[in-house]
C-alpha cells in the first residue's frame, strides 16, 4: 500500500514543502530511502524502525521504499524521522490515515519513540500556512516557535504513539496558542542600561546619534575607558522590534539551532560580539550546507567588533558587502543562499598597539611605524562604511566615583524613536530606505541642504582637515541626523559642528 505524508525542509532562511511517499511491498525486510537524502537521513531508517517497535507497533515484514520529493533537492538532518515513521505505519494500515493530508509533520525520533526538538520549525510552519495546510505536528519543545504563526493550528506531540493516536482520531487535543503581545511586552527587558555608564558624555551622545540615523560607529580609546560597556547597551536604545523583524530574526536563530527551548520569538534585539580570531565563514556564514554567520545572527540588532585591528584582514574585508547591502550571499556548487543581515556595526579599537597613544598620563611605547601599521590594518573601503568615529578618553576620578546615575536607556530611546519617525516620513516614497545612513549622494543633496553659515563651516573643515569626498557625504548624513534629533527642518551650523567632531580618525589620529 502507498501512503503520503507532508513535511518541510529549510534552504537559506526559507522553507520548501517535502512530500514523503512510502510504499509497503513484498520481499526481504529492507528500507530504501531515495530523493537525495544526506547521511543523517539515510541513518534514520534504523532509528525509525526501532522507534516503531518500541512504541508498540509491528514493523513491516517486507520491503519499504521511501521517496522524498522533490527528488532533485538535497534533504538534510533528522527532521524527517516522524513523518517517515507515520508514513510507514499508514502504509501498513496501522491507523486511519484520512486526515494525514491536512497536516505537516516534523520531528526527530529517539529509539524509545520520543519526539525530539529539531531546527528550522518556524520557516516550515510559515510555508505550511502558505501551502494551505490546516495544521502542523511538531515536537513539544518546538511548540512555542511554531505557535507564533497566525492562522495555523499547532499540535505539539511528545511520542510517536501520541501522534498516531491524534491522527487516528482517538486522541482529542486543542491547538497550541501563544500570546504575541505578552512576548513583546517581556521581550525588550534587558539587564543593561545606560544609567550604569559613568561619564563619557560625548561617546554616549555619539551612540545616540548613530542609533537615531542607523549609522555605523567606531570608538577609539585606551583600554579600560568603557568602550565595551557602552557597546553592550546600544541595543537598549534601538526602537522596539516589529513583528516582521522579530519573525525574520527568529527564523535565522531557528535555522542556526540557537533558539532556546520554550522561547517562541526573538523579541529583543540581538547583540553579537564575536572574538577577533573568528574566520570569514564564521562571520559571514558558510559550510558545505551554508548556515548563517554572526552578521546574520545580529540581524536587526548590533554586531560589536572589539579590538577591530586584531581581526584578520580578510575577515574584515568580507564585511563590505553586508554593510552595503544588508544581506549576504553565499555561493556553492549546489547553488546560492542569501541571508539577511541588516545590523548596526559598533566597533572599538585602541589608538595604537600598546593602547596609550595620545594619553596625557601614560606614555606610549610604540614607534611611529608600529602605530601606522596598526591603524593600516583597517582598510579605507571598510572605514568609508563607518560614518562616526569618536574618541573615548580615560574617565576622571570624580566622574568614576560620582553617585549620580546617568541618563537611562528609556529616555534616550524616546528621542531615537522620534528621530526615526521623522526619517520614515521623509523616505516613505523611497523604496528600501528607512533612515539617514541609507541615503545616496542624490538624497544627501536633497535632504541635507545647508544654510550659508553652515556651508562656510563645512568648507573650512574640508580644507583645514583635508577631508575626502566620502567624509564630506558622511558629515552631511550625520548632520541631518543631529538636526532630526533636534526636530529641526534645516541643517544648522551647530549640527555641522557636532558632525565634524565625529570624524576623529580623519581629523587627527589617522593622519
Short mmCIF file of C-alpha atoms in Angstrom, two decimals:
data_model
loop_
_atom_site.label_atom_id
_atom_site.label_comp_id
_atom_site.label_asym_id
_atom_site.label_seq_id
_atom_site.Cartn_x
_atom_site.Cartn_y
_atom_site.Cartn_z
CA UNK A 1 0.00 0.00 0.00
CA UNK A 2 1.12 3.56 -0.71
CA UNK A 3 0.88 6.47 1.76
CA UNK A 4 1.80 10.16 1.51
CA UNK A 5 2.93 12.42 4.36
CA UNK A 6 3.76 16.13 4.09
CA UNK A 7 6.80 17.67 5.74
CA UNK A 8 9.21 20.52 5.03
CA UNK A 9 12.89 21.41 4.74
CA UNK A 10 14.89 24.62 5.01
CA UNK A 11 17.04 26.26 2.33
CA UNK A 12 18.68 29.50 3.42
CA UNK A 13 16.11 31.30 5.58
CA UNK A 14 13.12 29.94 3.70
CA UNK A 15 11.40 26.56 3.58
CA UNK A 16 10.08 24.33 0.85
CA UNK A 17 7.49 21.57 1.05
CA UNK A 18 8.65 17.95 1.08
CA UNK A 19 6.29 15.15 0.12
CA UNK A 20 7.19 11.78 1.68
CA UNK A 21 5.83 8.78 -0.21
CA UNK A 22 6.06 5.37 1.46
CA UNK A 23 5.34 2.14 -0.40
CA UNK A 24 4.95 -1.11 1.58
CA UNK A 25 5.82 -4.00 -0.71
CA UNK A 26 6.84 -7.66 -0.62
CA UNK A 27 10.27 -9.20 -0.36
CA UNK A 28 13.06 -9.25 2.20
CA UNK A 29 12.77 -6.80 5.14
CA UNK A 30 14.52 -3.71 3.81
CA UNK A 31 14.08 0.08 3.97
CA UNK A 32 15.25 2.07 0.93
CA UNK A 33 15.29 5.89 1.01
CA UNK A 34 15.56 7.82 -2.26
CA UNK A 35 15.31 11.53 -3.15
CA UNK A 36 18.84 12.84 -2.43
CA UNK A 37 18.98 12.07 1.33
CA UNK A 38 22.16 13.01 3.23
CA UNK A 39 23.90 10.70 5.71
CA UNK A 40 21.66 11.77 8.62
CA UNK A 41 18.52 10.95 6.62
CA UNK A 42 19.92 7.59 5.47
CA UNK A 43 20.77 6.63 9.05
CA UNK A 44 17.22 7.39 10.16
CA UNK A 45 15.81 4.13 8.73
CA UNK A 46 17.26 2.07 11.63
CA UNK A 47 16.31 4.74 14.18
CA UNK A 48 12.74 4.96 12.86
CA UNK A 49 12.26 1.20 12.69
CA UNK A 50 13.41 0.80 16.32
CA UNK A 51 11.16 3.67 17.46
CA UNK A 52 8.17 1.97 15.78
CA UNK A 53 8.86 -1.29 17.62
CA UNK A 54 9.38 0.43 20.99
CA UNK A 55 6.13 2.38 20.50
CA UNK A 56 4.18 -0.90 20.43
CA UNK A 57 3.69 -1.25 16.65
CA UNK A 58 4.74 -4.10 14.38
CA UNK A 59 7.34 -3.28 11.72
CA UNK A 60 6.56 -4.10 8.10
CA UNK A 61 7.83 -7.60 7.27
CA UNK A 62 8.73 -6.75 3.66
CA UNK A 63 10.40 -4.04 1.59
CA UNK A 64 9.66 -0.35 2.29
CA UNK A 65 10.53 2.26 -0.32
CA UNK A 66 10.54 5.90 0.84
CA UNK A 67 10.72 8.74 -1.68
CA UNK A 68 11.46 12.31 -0.58
CA UNK A 69 10.08 14.68 -3.21
CA UNK A 70 11.22 16.90 -4.86
CA UNK A 71 13.83 14.29 -5.76
CA UNK A 72 16.37 16.77 -7.17
CA UNK A 73 16.85 18.74 -3.91
CA UNK A 74 19.17 17.64 -1.10
CA UNK A 75 17.41 16.57 2.13
CA UNK A 76 19.35 17.05 5.38
CA UNK A 77 19.06 16.21 9.05
CA UNK A 78 16.81 14.09 11.28
CA UNK A 79 13.75 16.32 10.74
CA UNK A 80 12.03 13.63 8.60
CA UNK A 81 12.06 10.88 11.29
CA UNK A 82 8.48 11.48 12.45
CA UNK A 83 6.85 11.84 9.02
CA UNK A 84 8.68 8.74 7.74
CA UNK A 85 7.53 6.68 10.75
CA UNK A 86 3.94 7.89 10.33
CA UNK A 87 4.13 7.12 6.60
CA UNK A 88 5.38 3.58 7.30
CA UNK A 89 2.54 2.90 9.72
CA UNK A 90 -0.02 4.44 7.34
CA UNK A 91 1.24 2.19 4.53
CA UNK A 92 0.71 -0.81 6.84
CA UNK A 93 -2.86 0.29 7.68
CA UNK A 94 -1.98 0.63 11.36
CA UNK A 95 -4.37 3.62 11.66
CA UNK A 96 -6.92 5.60 9.70
CA UNK A 97 -4.82 7.94 7.53
CA UNK A 98 -7.73 10.02 6.19
CA UNK A 99 -6.55 13.21 7.97
CA UNK A 100 -2.88 12.94 7.01
CA UNK A 101 -3.15 15.40 4.11
CA UNK A 102 -4.27 18.20 6.43
CA UNK A 103 -1.02 18.35 8.41
CA UNK A 104 2.69 18.95 8.02
CA UNK A 105 4.85 16.76 10.29
CA UNK A 106 8.40 17.39 11.55
CA UNK A 107 10.44 15.83 14.35
CA UNK A 108 13.38 13.63 15.27
CA UNK A 109 12.71 10.27 16.91
CA UNK A 110 14.56 8.72 19.81
CA UNK A 111 14.86 4.92 19.89
CA UNK A 112 12.17 4.93 22.59
CA UNK A 113 9.68 6.66 20.27
CA UNK A 114 10.03 10.05 21.97
CA UNK A 115 9.88 13.05 19.60
CA UNK A 116 12.88 15.35 19.93
CA UNK A 117 13.34 19.04 19.12
CA UNK A 118 14.57 20.00 15.62
CA UNK A 119 15.89 23.14 13.92
CA UNK A 120 14.07 25.32 11.41
CA UNK A 121 10.48 24.77 12.59
CA UNK A 122 9.38 28.42 12.17
CA UNK A 123 10.12 28.71 8.42
CA UNK A 124 8.49 25.30 7.87
CA UNK A 125 5.37 26.44 9.76
CA UNK A 126 5.21 29.62 7.65
CA UNK A 127 5.47 27.51 4.49
CA UNK A 128 2.73 25.15 5.75
CA UNK A 129 0.39 28.11 6.18
CA UNK A 130 1.31 29.37 2.72
CA UNK A 131 0.52 25.94 1.24
CA UNK A 132 -2.92 25.94 2.84
CA UNK A 133 -2.37 23.16 5.39
CA UNK A 134 -4.71 23.09 8.36
CA UNK A 135 -2.03 22.48 10.95
CA UNK A 136 1.45 21.27 11.83
CA UNK A 137 2.54 18.49 14.20
CA UNK A 138 5.80 19.35 15.97
CA UNK A 139 7.88 18.19 18.95
CA UNK A 140 6.64 19.62 22.26
CA UNK A 141 9.84 21.64 22.65
CA UNK A 142 9.14 23.40 19.33
CA UNK A 143 5.51 24.28 20.14
CA UNK A 144 6.10 27.94 21.07
CA UNK A 145 8.25 28.51 17.99
CA UNK A 146 5.58 27.23 15.59
CA UNK A 147 2.79 28.86 17.59
CA UNK A 148 3.74 32.40 16.52
CA UNK A 149 2.38 31.71 13.02
CA UNK A 150 -1.14 33.13 12.99
CA UNK A 151 -3.78 31.09 11.17
CA UNK A 152 -2.06 27.70 11.55
CA UNK A 153 -3.09 25.09 14.14
CA UNK A 154 -0.08 23.77 16.06
CA UNK A 155 -0.23 20.34 17.73
CA UNK A 156 2.78 19.51 19.93
CA UNK A 157 3.49 15.79 20.45
CA UNK A 158 5.82 14.01 22.87
CA UNK A 159 5.82 10.49 21.41
CA UNK A 160 5.19 8.67 18.16
CA UNK A 161 2.26 6.78 19.67
CA UNK A 162 0.64 10.05 20.76
CA UNK A 163 0.97 11.41 17.20
CA UNK A 164 -0.59 8.26 15.71
CA UNK A 165 -3.50 8.34 18.17
CA UNK A 166 -4.13 12.00 17.32
CA UNK A 167 -4.13 11.34 13.57
CA UNK A 168 -6.36 8.29 14.12
CA UNK A 169 -8.91 10.44 15.95
CA UNK A 170 -8.53 8.55 19.24
CA UNK A 171 -6.79 11.46 20.98
CA UNK A 172 -8.56 14.80 21.13
CA UNK A 173 -6.23 17.76 21.53
CA UNK A 174 -6.71 21.53 21.21
CA UNK A 175 -4.27 23.59 19.12
CA UNK A 176 -1.41 25.22 21.00
CA UNK A 177 -1.64 29.03 21.30
CA UNK A 178 0.86 31.73 22.22
CA UNK A 179 0.31 35.35 23.26
CA UNK A 180 2.43 37.52 20.94
CA UNK A 181 1.60 40.70 22.86
CA UNK A 182 2.94 39.16 26.05
CA UNK A 183 6.14 38.11 24.25
CA UNK A 184 6.78 41.64 23.02
CA UNK A 185 5.95 43.02 26.45
CA UNK A 186 8.70 41.00 28.11
CA UNK A 187 10.97 40.62 25.09
CA UNK A 188 12.53 44.06 25.47
CA UNK A 189 13.69 43.54 29.06
CA UNK A 190 17.46 43.88 29.45
CA UNK A 191 19.92 43.78 32.33
CA UNK A 192 21.92 46.58 30.69
CA UNK A 193 21.14 50.30 30.94
CA UNK A 194 23.00 53.47 30.01
CA UNK A 195 22.29 54.73 33.52
CA UNK A 196 25.18 52.49 34.64
CA UNK A 197 27.75 54.30 32.46
CA UNK A 198 29.75 56.92 34.37
CA UNK A 199 30.92 59.95 32.41
CA UNK A 200 31.74 59.57 28.68
CA UNK A 201 29.03 62.04 27.71
CA UNK A 202 30.50 62.65 24.26
CA UNK A 203 30.66 58.92 23.49
CA UNK A 204 27.09 58.39 24.71
CA UNK A 205 25.90 61.31 22.58
CA UNK A 206 27.70 59.84 19.54
CA UNK A 207 25.98 56.50 20.16
CA UNK A 208 22.60 58.25 20.34
CA UNK A 209 23.26 59.98 17.02
CA UNK A 210 24.45 56.73 15.44
CA UNK A 211 21.35 54.79 16.52
CA UNK A 212 18.99 57.62 15.54
CA UNK A 213 20.30 57.66 11.98
CA UNK A 214 21.27 54.00 11.59
CA UNK A 215 24.96 54.92 11.29
CA UNK A 216 27.85 52.55 11.98
CA UNK A 217 30.22 53.78 14.67
CA UNK A 218 33.84 53.22 15.71
CA UNK A 219 35.04 54.07 19.23
CA UNK A 220 38.75 54.82 19.68
CA UNK A 221 40.37 54.95 23.10
CA UNK A 222 42.83 53.34 25.52
CA UNK A 223 41.98 50.16 27.47
CA UNK A 224 39.56 50.49 30.39
CA UNK A 225 37.64 53.54 29.22
CA UNK A 226 34.28 51.75 28.91
CA UNK A 227 34.06 51.07 25.16
CA UNK A 228 32.72 47.52 25.63
CA UNK A 229 30.39 48.65 28.42
CA UNK A 230 28.87 51.29 26.14
CA UNK A 231 28.59 48.86 23.21
CA UNK A 232 26.63 46.30 25.25
CA UNK A 233 23.98 48.94 25.90
CA UNK A 234 23.47 50.09 22.31
CA UNK A 235 20.67 47.57 21.69
CA UNK A 236 18.71 49.02 24.63
CA UNK A 237 18.14 52.33 22.82
CA UNK A 238 17.22 50.87 19.44
CA UNK A 239 13.49 51.12 18.61
CA UNK A 240 11.41 48.12 19.66
CA UNK A 241 11.23 45.30 17.13
CA UNK A 242 8.25 44.98 14.83
CA UNK A 243 6.58 41.59 14.32
CA UNK A 244 8.12 41.24 10.85
CA UNK A 245 11.61 41.97 12.21
CA UNK A 246 11.09 39.52 15.08
CA UNK A 247 9.90 36.75 12.73
CA UNK A 248 12.82 37.24 10.34
CA UNK A 249 15.35 37.19 13.18
CA UNK A 250 13.67 34.18 14.82
CA UNK A 251 13.87 32.26 11.53
CA UNK A 252 17.63 32.82 11.41
CA UNK A 253 18.12 31.73 15.03
CA UNK A 254 15.90 28.70 14.44
CA UNK A 255 17.90 27.60 11.39
CA UNK A 256 21.17 28.07 13.29
CA UNK A 257 19.82 25.93 16.15
CA UNK A 258 20.38 28.56 18.84
CA UNK A 259 16.74 29.38 19.54
CA UNK A 260 16.19 28.50 23.17
CA UNK A 261 13.65 25.85 24.10
CA UNK A 262 10.22 27.31 25.00
CA UNK A 263 11.21 30.69 23.53
CA UNK A 264 8.81 31.31 20.67
CA UNK A 265 10.12 34.64 19.39
CA UNK A 266 13.31 36.69 19.42
CA UNK A 267 11.61 39.88 20.59
CA UNK A 268 14.79 41.50 21.94
CA UNK A 269 17.34 42.94 19.52
CA UNK A 270 20.39 40.74 19.15
CA UNK A 271 23.84 41.70 20.39
CA UNK A 272 26.62 39.61 18.87
CA UNK A 273 30.27 40.07 19.86
CA UNK A 274 32.48 37.51 18.05
CA UNK A 275 36.11 37.03 19.12
CA UNK A 276 38.78 38.52 16.88
CA UNK A 277 40.04 35.02 15.95
CA UNK A 278 36.78 34.28 14.05
CA UNK A 279 37.07 33.07 10.45
CA UNK A 280 35.38 34.71 7.49
CA UNK A 281 32.98 31.73 7.28
CA UNK A 282 32.11 32.14 10.96
CA UNK A 283 31.42 35.84 10.49
CA UNK A 284 29.63 35.71 7.14
CA UNK A 285 28.22 32.18 7.22
CA UNK A 286 29.12 29.16 5.15
CA UNK A 287 29.87 25.47 5.26
CA UNK A 288 29.07 22.65 2.86
CA UNK A 289 25.42 23.29 3.62
CA UNK A 290 25.50 27.08 4.22
CA UNK A 291 24.46 28.20 7.68
CA UNK A 292 24.05 31.80 8.90
CA UNK A 293 27.08 33.53 10.42
CA UNK A 294 27.45 36.22 13.07
CA UNK A 295 26.37 39.04 10.73
CA UNK A 296 23.02 37.30 10.14
CA UNK A 297 22.57 36.35 13.79
CA UNK A 298 22.91 40.10 14.50
CA UNK A 299 20.09 40.89 12.04
CA UNK A 300 18.06 43.93 13.21
CA UNK A 301 20.47 44.20 16.14
CA UNK A 302 24.08 45.06 16.94
CA UNK A 303 27.32 43.47 15.74
CA UNK A 304 30.14 44.50 18.10
CA UNK A 305 33.74 44.03 16.93
CA UNK A 306 36.11 44.73 19.81
CA UNK A 307 39.81 45.26 19.08
CA UNK A 308 38.97 45.85 15.42
CA UNK A 309 42.58 45.85 14.05
CA UNK A 310 43.18 42.42 15.65
CA UNK A 311 40.69 40.76 13.27
CA UNK A 312 42.25 39.12 10.22
CA UNK A 313 42.34 41.45 7.22
CA UNK A 314 40.37 39.04 5.00
CA UNK A 315 37.67 38.74 7.71
CA UNK A 316 37.20 42.50 7.87
CA UNK A 317 37.10 42.84 4.09
CA UNK A 318 34.18 40.41 3.73
CA UNK A 319 32.10 42.83 5.83
CA UNK A 320 31.92 45.30 2.96
CA UNK A 321 29.03 43.65 1.09
CA UNK A 322 26.85 43.06 4.20
CA UNK A 323 27.37 46.65 5.35
CA UNK A 324 26.44 47.97 1.92
CA UNK A 325 23.51 45.70 1.04
CA UNK A 326 22.04 44.46 4.34
CA UNK A 327 22.28 40.87 3.10
CA UNK A 328 24.99 38.30 2.39
CA UNK A 329 25.04 35.81 -0.48
CA UNK A 330 26.96 32.55 -0.10
CA UNK A 331 27.61 30.65 -3.32
CA UNK A 332 28.34 26.95 -3.52
CA UNK A 333 28.39 24.43 -6.37
CA UNK A 334 24.86 23.36 -5.40
CA UNK A 335 23.52 26.93 -5.56
CA UNK A 336 23.45 30.29 -3.78
CA UNK A 337 21.90 31.14 -0.42
CA UNK A 338 21.08 34.68 0.72
CA UNK A 339 20.82 35.52 4.41
CA UNK A 340 19.53 38.89 5.69
CA UNK A 341 21.95 40.88 7.86
CA UNK A 342 20.59 44.38 8.48
CA UNK A 343 22.75 45.06 11.54
CA UNK A 344 24.31 48.13 13.11
CA UNK A 345 28.10 47.86 13.34
CA UNK A 346 29.67 49.05 16.58
CA UNK A 347 33.45 48.69 16.61
CA UNK A 348 36.14 49.56 19.13
CA UNK A 349 39.91 49.86 18.92
CA UNK A 350 42.94 51.17 20.76
CA UNK A 351 44.77 54.12 19.15
CA UNK A 352 47.98 52.05 18.96
CA UNK A 353 49.28 48.53 19.81
CA UNK A 354 50.04 49.40 23.45
CA UNK A 355 46.84 51.46 23.73
CA UNK A 356 48.23 54.71 25.14
CA UNK A 357 48.96 56.85 22.09
CA UNK A 358 47.88 60.41 22.90
CA UNK A 359 47.25 59.59 26.58
CA UNK A 360 48.03 62.50 28.89
CA UNK A 361 49.03 60.31 31.85
CA UNK A 362 50.63 57.18 30.41
CA UNK A 363 53.45 57.08 27.90
CA UNK A 364 53.04 55.29 24.56
CA UNK A 365 55.80 52.72 23.91
CA UNK A 366 55.07 52.28 20.20
CA UNK A 367 57.19 53.64 17.37
CA UNK A 368 55.60 55.75 14.64
CA UNK A 369 55.88 52.82 12.23
CA UNK A 370 54.17 50.43 14.66
CA UNK A 371 51.33 52.90 15.17
CA UNK A 372 50.86 53.39 11.43
CA UNK A 373 50.98 49.65 10.68
CA UNK A 374 48.42 49.01 13.43
CA UNK A 375 45.98 51.55 12.03
CA UNK A 376 46.52 50.44 8.42
CA UNK A 377 45.02 47.03 9.29
CA UNK A 378 41.66 48.73 8.73
CA UNK A 379 41.28 49.39 5.02
CA UNK A 380 39.95 52.62 3.58
CA UNK A 381 36.90 50.98 1.92
CA UNK A 382 35.82 49.49 5.27
CA UNK A 383 36.43 52.75 7.11
CA UNK A 384 34.34 54.54 4.49
CA UNK A 385 31.33 52.48 5.60
CA UNK A 386 31.63 53.76 9.18
CA UNK A 387 30.00 57.19 9.45
CA UNK A 388 31.02 58.07 13.00
CA UNK A 389 34.35 57.68 14.81
CA UNK A 390 34.59 59.07 18.31
CA UNK A 391 37.28 59.25 20.98
CA UNK A 392 36.61 57.57 24.32
CA UNK A 393 39.15 59.04 26.79
CA UNK A 394 40.03 57.89 30.29
CA UNK A 395 37.43 58.77 32.94
CA UNK A 396 38.40 61.25 35.63
CA UNK A 397 38.28 60.07 39.24
CA UNK A 398 35.47 62.47 40.15
CA UNK A 399 33.24 61.06 37.40
CA UNK A 400 34.07 57.48 38.30
CA UNK A 401 33.13 57.91 41.97
CA UNK A 402 30.07 60.08 41.36
CA UNK A 403 26.84 58.75 42.89
CA UNK A 404 24.75 60.49 40.25
CA UNK A 405 23.23 57.99 37.80
CA UNK A 406 23.50 58.61 34.09
CA UNK A 407 20.55 59.12 31.76
CA UNK A 408 18.59 55.85 31.48
CA UNK A 409 18.25 53.98 28.19
CA UNK A 410 14.47 54.52 28.15
CA UNK A 411 14.82 58.31 27.87
CA UNK A 412 17.47 58.08 25.15
CA UNK A 413 15.30 55.62 23.24
CA UNK A 414 12.38 58.09 23.28
CA UNK A 415 14.48 60.65 21.39
CA UNK A 416 15.75 57.99 19.00
CA UNK A 417 12.22 56.82 18.18
CA UNK A 418 11.09 60.39 17.42
CA UNK A 419 14.06 60.91 15.08
CA UNK A 420 13.41 57.58 13.32
CA UNK A 421 9.77 58.54 12.74
CA UNK A 422 10.86 61.79 11.10
CA UNK A 423 13.14 59.82 8.76
CA UNK A 424 10.48 57.22 7.92
CA UNK A 425 8.12 60.04 6.93
CA UNK A 426 10.87 61.66 4.86
CA UNK A 427 11.75 58.48 2.96
CA UNK A 428 8.26 56.94 2.66
CA UNK A 429 8.36 57.43 -1.12
CA UNK A 430 11.87 55.94 -1.45
CA UNK A 431 11.78 52.14 -1.63
CA UNK A 432 14.10 50.32 0.76
CA UNK A 433 15.28 53.45 2.61
CA UNK A 434 14.30 53.91 6.25
CA UNK A 435 17.00 56.05 7.87
CA UNK A 436 19.62 58.67 7.05
CA UNK A 437 22.52 56.21 6.85
CA UNK A 438 20.98 54.69 3.72
CA UNK A 439 20.99 57.96 1.76
CA UNK A 440 22.87 58.09 -1.52
CA UNK A 441 24.51 61.20 -2.98
CA UNK A 442 21.24 62.29 -4.56
CA UNK A 443 19.30 62.06 -1.29
CA UNK A 444 22.12 63.74 0.65
CA UNK A 445 21.97 66.78 -1.63
CA UNK A 446 18.17 66.86 -1.46
CA UNK A 447 17.61 66.38 2.28
CA UNK A 448 20.81 67.78 3.82
CA UNK A 449 20.88 71.22 2.22
CA UNK A 450 22.94 73.64 4.33
CA UNK A 451 22.34 77.27 5.14
CA UNK A 452 25.14 79.65 4.00
CA UNK A 453 26.64 79.87 7.52
CA UNK A 454 26.76 76.09 7.81
CA UNK A 455 28.30 75.83 4.33
CA UNK A 456 31.11 78.17 5.43
CA UNK A 457 31.82 75.98 8.47
CA UNK A 458 31.95 72.81 6.38
CA UNK A 459 34.11 74.48 3.69
CA UNK A 460 36.66 75.48 6.34
CA UNK A 461 36.68 71.95 7.79
CA UNK A 462 37.13 70.28 4.41
CA UNK A 463 40.14 72.47 3.57
CA UNK A 464 41.58 72.60 7.07
CA UNK A 465 41.42 68.87 7.85
CA UNK A 466 41.82 67.71 4.24
CA UNK A 467 38.63 65.63 4.37
CA UNK A 468 37.87 63.30 1.47
CA UNK A 469 34.72 63.44 -0.68
CA UNK A 470 33.34 60.42 1.19
CA UNK A 471 33.95 62.16 4.54
CA UNK A 472 32.03 65.14 3.16
CA UNK A 473 28.99 62.96 2.41
CA UNK A 474 29.13 61.30 5.81
CA UNK A 475 29.32 64.63 7.62
CA UNK A 476 26.18 65.73 5.78
CA UNK A 477 24.36 62.49 6.67
CA UNK A 478 25.29 62.74 10.34
CA UNK A 479 24.39 66.46 10.36
CA UNK A 480 20.94 65.55 9.05
CA UNK A 481 20.50 63.03 11.88
CA UNK A 482 21.58 65.57 14.50
CA UNK A 483 19.06 68.01 13.06
CA UNK A 484 16.35 65.31 13.29
CA UNK A 485 17.19 64.75 16.96
CA UNK A 486 16.79 68.49 17.46
CA UNK A 487 13.50 68.40 15.49
CA UNK A 488 14.94 70.95 13.08
CA UNK A 489 13.75 71.13 9.48
CA UNK A 490 17.08 72.58 8.32
CA UNK A 491 20.69 71.60 9.00
CA UNK A 492 22.08 74.42 11.13
CA UNK A 493 25.65 75.48 11.89
CA UNK A 494 25.73 73.74 15.28
CA UNK A 495 24.66 70.47 13.67
CA UNK A 496 27.57 70.60 11.23
CA UNK A 497 29.99 71.49 14.04
CA UNK A 498 28.94 68.41 16.01
CA UNK A 499 29.12 66.14 12.96
CA UNK A 500 32.69 67.24 12.26
CA UNK A 501 33.64 66.19 15.80
CA UNK A 502 32.59 62.64 14.90
CA UNK A 503 35.35 62.25 12.29
CA UNK A 504 38.13 61.56 14.80
CA UNK A 505 40.23 59.38 12.55
CA UNK A 506 40.09 61.91 9.70
CA UNK A 507 40.88 64.87 11.95
CA UNK A 508 43.94 63.68 13.82
CA UNK A 509 44.54 60.04 14.70
CA UNK A 510 44.55 58.74 11.12
CA UNK A 511 46.91 61.40 9.82
#
